[in-house]
C-alpha positions as CSV (number, residue, x, y, z in Angstrom):
1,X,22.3,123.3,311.2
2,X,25.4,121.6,310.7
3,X,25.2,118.5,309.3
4,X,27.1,115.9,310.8
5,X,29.5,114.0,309.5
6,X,28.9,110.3,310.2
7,X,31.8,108.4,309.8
8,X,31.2,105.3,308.4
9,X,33.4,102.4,309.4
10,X,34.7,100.4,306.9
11,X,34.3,96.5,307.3
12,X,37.5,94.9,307.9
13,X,38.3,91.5,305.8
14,X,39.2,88.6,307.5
15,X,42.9,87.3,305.5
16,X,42.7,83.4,305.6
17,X,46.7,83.1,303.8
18,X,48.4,82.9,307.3
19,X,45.8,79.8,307.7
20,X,46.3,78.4,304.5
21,X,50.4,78.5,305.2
22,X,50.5,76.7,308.7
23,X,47.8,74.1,307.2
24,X,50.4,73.6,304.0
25,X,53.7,73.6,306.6
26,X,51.6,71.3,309.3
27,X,50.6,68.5,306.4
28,X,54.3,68.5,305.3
29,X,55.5,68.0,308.7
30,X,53.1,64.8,309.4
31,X,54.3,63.5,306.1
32,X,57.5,63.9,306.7
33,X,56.8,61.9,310.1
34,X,55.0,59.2,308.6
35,X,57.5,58.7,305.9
36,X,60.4,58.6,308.2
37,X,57.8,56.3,310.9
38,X,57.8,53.7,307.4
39,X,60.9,53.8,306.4
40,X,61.9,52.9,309.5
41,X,59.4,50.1,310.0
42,X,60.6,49.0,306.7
43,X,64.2,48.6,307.8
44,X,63.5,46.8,310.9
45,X,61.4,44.5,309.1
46,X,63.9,43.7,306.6
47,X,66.4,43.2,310.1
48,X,64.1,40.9,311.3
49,X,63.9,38.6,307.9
50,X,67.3,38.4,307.3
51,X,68.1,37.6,310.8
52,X,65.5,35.0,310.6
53,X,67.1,33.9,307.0
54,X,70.7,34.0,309.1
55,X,69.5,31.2,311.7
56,X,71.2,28.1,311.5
57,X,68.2,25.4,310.2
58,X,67.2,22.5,311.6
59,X,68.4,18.8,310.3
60,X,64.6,18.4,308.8
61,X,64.8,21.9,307.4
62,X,68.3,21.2,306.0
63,X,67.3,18.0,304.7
64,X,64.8,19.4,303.0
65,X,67.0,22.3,301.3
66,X,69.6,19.7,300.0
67,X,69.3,19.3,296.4
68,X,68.0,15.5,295.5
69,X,70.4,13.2,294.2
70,X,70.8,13.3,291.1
71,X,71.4,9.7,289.5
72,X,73.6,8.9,286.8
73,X,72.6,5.9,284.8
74,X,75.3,3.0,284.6
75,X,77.1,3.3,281.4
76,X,76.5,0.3,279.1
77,X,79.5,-1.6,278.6
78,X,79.7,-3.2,275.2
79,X,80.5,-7.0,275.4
80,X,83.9,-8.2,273.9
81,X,83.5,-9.3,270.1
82,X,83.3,-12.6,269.5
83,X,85.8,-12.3,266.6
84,X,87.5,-9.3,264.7
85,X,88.2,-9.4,260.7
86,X,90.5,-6.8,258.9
87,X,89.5,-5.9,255.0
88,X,92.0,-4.8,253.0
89,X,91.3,-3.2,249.7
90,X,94.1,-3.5,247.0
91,X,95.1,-1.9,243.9
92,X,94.1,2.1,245.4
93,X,96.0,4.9,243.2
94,X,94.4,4.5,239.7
95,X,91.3,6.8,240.2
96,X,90.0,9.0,242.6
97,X,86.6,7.6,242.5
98,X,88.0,4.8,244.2
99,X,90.0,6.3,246.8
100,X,87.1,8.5,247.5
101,X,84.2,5.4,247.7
102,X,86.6,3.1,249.8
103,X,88.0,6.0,252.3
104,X,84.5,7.2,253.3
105,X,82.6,3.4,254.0
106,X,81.6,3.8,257.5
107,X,83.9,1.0,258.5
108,X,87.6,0.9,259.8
109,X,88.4,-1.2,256.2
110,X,92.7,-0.8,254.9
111,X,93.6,0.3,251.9
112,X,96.2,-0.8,250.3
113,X,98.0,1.8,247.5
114,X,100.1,0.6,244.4
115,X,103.1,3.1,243.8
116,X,103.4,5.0,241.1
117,X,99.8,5.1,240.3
118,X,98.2,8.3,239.2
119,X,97.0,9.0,242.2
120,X,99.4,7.2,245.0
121,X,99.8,9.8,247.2
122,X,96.7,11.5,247.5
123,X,94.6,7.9,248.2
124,X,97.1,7.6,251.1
125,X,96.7,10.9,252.4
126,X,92.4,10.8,251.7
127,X,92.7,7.5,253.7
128,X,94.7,9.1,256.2
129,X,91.8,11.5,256.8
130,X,89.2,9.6,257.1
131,X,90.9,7.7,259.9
132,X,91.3,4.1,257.6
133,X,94.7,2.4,257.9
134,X,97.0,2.8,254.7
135,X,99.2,0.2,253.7
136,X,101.7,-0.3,250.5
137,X,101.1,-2.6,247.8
138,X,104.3,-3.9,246.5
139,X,104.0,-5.2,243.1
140,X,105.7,-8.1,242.4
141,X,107.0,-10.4,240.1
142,X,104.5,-13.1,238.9
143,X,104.9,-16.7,237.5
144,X,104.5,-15.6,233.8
145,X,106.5,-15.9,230.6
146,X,108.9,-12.8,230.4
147,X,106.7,-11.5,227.8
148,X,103.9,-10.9,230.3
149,X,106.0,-9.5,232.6
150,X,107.2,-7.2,230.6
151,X,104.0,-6.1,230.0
152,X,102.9,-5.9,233.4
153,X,105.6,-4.0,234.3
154,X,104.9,-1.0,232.0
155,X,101.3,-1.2,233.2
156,X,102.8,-1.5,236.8
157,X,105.9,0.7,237.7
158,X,108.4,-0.6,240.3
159,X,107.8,-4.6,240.1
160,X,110.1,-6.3,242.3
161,X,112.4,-9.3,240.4
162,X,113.9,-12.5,241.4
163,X,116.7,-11.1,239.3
164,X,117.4,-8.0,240.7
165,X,120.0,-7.7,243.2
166,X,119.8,-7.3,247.2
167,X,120.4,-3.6,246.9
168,X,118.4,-3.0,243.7
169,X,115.4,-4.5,245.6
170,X,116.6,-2.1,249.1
171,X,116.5,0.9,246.4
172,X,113.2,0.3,244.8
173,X,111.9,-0.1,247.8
174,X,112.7,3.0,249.5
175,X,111.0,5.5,246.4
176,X,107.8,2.9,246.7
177,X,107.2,3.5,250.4
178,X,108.2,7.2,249.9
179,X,105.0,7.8,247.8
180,X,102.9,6.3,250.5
181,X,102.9,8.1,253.7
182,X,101.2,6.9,256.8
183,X,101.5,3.8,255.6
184,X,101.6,0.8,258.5
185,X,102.3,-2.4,256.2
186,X,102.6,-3.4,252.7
187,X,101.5,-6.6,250.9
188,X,102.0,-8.2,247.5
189,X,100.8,-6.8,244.3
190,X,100.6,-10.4,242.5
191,X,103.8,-12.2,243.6
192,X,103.7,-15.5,243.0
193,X,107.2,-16.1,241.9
194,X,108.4,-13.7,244.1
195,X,107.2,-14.4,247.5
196,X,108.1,-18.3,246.7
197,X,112.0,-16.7,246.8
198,X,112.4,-17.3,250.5
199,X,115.6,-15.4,250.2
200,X,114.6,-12.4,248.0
201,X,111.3,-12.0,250.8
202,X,114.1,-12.2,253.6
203,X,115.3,-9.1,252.3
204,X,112.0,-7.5,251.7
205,X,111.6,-8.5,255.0
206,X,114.3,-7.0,256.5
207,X,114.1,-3.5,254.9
208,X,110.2,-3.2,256.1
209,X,111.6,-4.2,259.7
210,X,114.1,-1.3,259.6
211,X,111.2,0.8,257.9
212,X,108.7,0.1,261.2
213,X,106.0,-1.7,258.8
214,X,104.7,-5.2,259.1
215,X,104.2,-7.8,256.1
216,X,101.0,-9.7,254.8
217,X,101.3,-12.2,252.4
218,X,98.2,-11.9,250.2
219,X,99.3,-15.8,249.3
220,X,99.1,-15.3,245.9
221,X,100.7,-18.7,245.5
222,X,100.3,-22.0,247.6
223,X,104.4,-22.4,247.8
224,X,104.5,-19.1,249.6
225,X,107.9,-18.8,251.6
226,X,106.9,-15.6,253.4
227,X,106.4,-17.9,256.7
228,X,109.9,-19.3,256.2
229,X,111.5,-15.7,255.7
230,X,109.9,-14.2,258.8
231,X,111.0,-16.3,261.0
232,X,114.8,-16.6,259.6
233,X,114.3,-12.9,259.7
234,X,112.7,-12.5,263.4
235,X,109.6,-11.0,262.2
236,X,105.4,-11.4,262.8
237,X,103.6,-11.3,259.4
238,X,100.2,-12.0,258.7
239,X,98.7,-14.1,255.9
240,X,95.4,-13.5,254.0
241,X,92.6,-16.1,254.3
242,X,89.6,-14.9,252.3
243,X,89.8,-13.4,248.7
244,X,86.8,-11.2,248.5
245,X,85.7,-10.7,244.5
246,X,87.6,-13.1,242.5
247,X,84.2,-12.9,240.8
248,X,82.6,-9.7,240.3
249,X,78.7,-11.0,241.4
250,X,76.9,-9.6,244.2
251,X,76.2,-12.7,245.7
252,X,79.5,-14.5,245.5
253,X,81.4,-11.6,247.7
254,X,78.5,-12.0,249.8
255,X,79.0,-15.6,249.9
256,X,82.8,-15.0,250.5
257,X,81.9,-12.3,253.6
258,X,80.3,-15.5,255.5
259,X,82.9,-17.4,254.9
260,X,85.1,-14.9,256.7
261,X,82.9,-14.4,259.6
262,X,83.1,-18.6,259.8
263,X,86.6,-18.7,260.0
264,X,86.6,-15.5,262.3
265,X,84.6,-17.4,264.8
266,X,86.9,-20.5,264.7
267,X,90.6,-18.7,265.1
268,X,89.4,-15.2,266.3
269,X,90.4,-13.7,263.5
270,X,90.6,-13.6,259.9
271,X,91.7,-10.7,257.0
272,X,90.1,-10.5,253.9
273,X,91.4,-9.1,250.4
274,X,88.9,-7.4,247.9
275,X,89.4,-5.0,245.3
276,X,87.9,-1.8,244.2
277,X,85.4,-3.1,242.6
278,X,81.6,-1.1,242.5
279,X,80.2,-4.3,243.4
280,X,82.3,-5.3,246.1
281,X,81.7,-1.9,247.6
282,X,78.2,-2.3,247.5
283,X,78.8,-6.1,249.5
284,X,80.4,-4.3,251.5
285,X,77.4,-2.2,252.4
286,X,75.2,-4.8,252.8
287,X,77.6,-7.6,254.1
288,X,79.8,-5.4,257.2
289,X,76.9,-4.8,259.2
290,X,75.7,-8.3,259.2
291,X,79.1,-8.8,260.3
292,X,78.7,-7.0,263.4
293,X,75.4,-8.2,264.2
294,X,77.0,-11.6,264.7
295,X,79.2,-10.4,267.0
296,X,82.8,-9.9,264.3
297,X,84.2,-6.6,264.4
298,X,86.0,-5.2,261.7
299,X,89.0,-3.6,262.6
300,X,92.0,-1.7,261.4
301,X,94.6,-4.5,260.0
302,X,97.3,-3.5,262.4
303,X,95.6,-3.9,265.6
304,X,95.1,-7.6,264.7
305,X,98.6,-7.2,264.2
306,X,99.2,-5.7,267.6
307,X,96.9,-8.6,269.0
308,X,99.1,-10.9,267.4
309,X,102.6,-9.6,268.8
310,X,100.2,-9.5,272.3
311,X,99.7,-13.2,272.5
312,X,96.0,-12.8,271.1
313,X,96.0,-14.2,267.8
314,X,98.3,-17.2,265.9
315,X,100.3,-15.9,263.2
316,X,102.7,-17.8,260.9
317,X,104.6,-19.0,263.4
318,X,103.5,-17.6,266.2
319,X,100.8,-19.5,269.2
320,X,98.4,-17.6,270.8
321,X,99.4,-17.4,274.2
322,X,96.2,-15.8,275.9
323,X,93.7,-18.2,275.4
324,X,90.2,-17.1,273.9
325,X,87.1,-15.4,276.2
């Protein structure tokens, strides 16, 4: 008997890739949707704001936007002085020291240079740069015996004489004002003979006039002419009142910084002579602001000089024309 062959039929596997492939392809295509449904949303949301920002605000909503006001305190105005005083310091040019303690006090003091001195030039120019007013400080002849002078005069170079002629004077002038530069005036180095010579000041006078510089008399002597010469010359000068350190002690320069201040108060003004002396410096210290705390600034000696060619102050000759505050 034959034996049959059975054919056996093979189970056929189910493939689930074609599946797997739409699922991946269908997720892709919602998420592509949905990005493209946010970024959308997104756009016409950021329409909307900025439309809303573009809308012309209301007057409370605009008052409300403006910046405060920002206030700006009144600036204090500093009342006038009551009086101004000028301090000259003579005999600069020996030392540096000195230029170097005078030209860096913390007030507007003058110095005042002797030519020829060691160091002439380079206390002008140190003055100059720390903003203090620079004047010349003519020696001149003294009432000694000739046997003093001639000693001064090889201690001091350039000493104006009686004797010397118009254009000897005109001469020596001219080199001692060329080793000072930015200088605004010139006073007397000693001088009491000389500036009692109302005709040899005349032509002093006259040469600083032509020079741009102004004279003050450090009134060395009580027959001064220096008045007399300005006005036959058509000239302001101005006059010392207060000598500063004819002693050397603490409390006499002290003594003499009140007396300025009193005479500042009475006339508006007043110019004080010292020398460069460690212990008038240190007065000076202790004495300038006390100044100032009464009211007296100390100025520059050429604006009282200004003030006086303005009408402010009296000079030699001259009447204050504006009358005090």
């Amino acid at each position: 008997m034959s034996r049959k062959k059975r054919t056996k039929k093979r189970k056929q596997k189910v493939s689930y890739h074609p599946l797997i492939f739409l699922g991946v392809v269908f997720l892709l295509f919602v998420s592509f949707v949905a990005g493209y449904k946010l970024a959308q949303w997104k756009t016409t949301k950021e329409v909307r704001i900025s439309q809303k920002n573009t809308e012309m605000p209301s007057e409370e909503n605009y008052q409300r936007r403006m910046p405060k006001e920002v206030i700006i305190p009144p600036r204090k105005i500093e009342p006038p002085p009551k009086a101004v005083v000028a301090v000259i310091i003579d005999d600069i040019g020996y030392t540096k020291e000195d230029a170097k303690r005078f030209a860096t006090i913390d007030y507007p003091i003058t110095l005042s240079i002797i030519p020829f001195t060691p160091f002439d030039t380079y206390s002008a120019k140190l003055a100059h740069k720390y903003n203090k007013a620079v004047m010349v400080h003519l020696p001149m002849e003294p009432n000694h015996s000739s046997e003093i002078i001639e000693k001064l005069e090889k201690r001091t170079k350039g000493m104006l004489l009686t004797s010397m002629k118009e254009k000897t004077i005109e001469l020596l002038l001219e080199k001692e004002t060329g080793r000072i530069p930015f200088a605004v005036a010139a006073n007397n180095h000693m001088g009491s003979k000389f500036t009692s010579n109302e005709y040899k000041m005349e032509v002093v006078l006259n040469f600083l006039k032509h020079k741009g510089l102004f004279f003050v008399d450090s009134r060395t002597s009580r027959h001064s002419a220096v008045c007399k010469a300005a006005k036959s010359v058509g000239v302001a000068v101005l006059k010392r009142d207060v000598f500063l350190d004819n002693s050397k002690s603490l409390n006499y320069i002290l003594k003499q910084l009140d007396q300025l201040a009193h005479i500042a108060l009475r006339k508006g003004y007043a110019i004080a002579i010292g020398h460069p002396h460690l212990t008038t410096y240190k007065a000076l210290l202790v004495g300038l602001p006390k100044l100032e705390k009464m009211g007296i600034k100390v100025i520059p000696v050429n604006e009282i000089y200004e003030g006086m060619l303005e009408g402010k102050y009296e000079g030699c000759f001259q009447k204050a024309r504006i009358a005090k505050r």
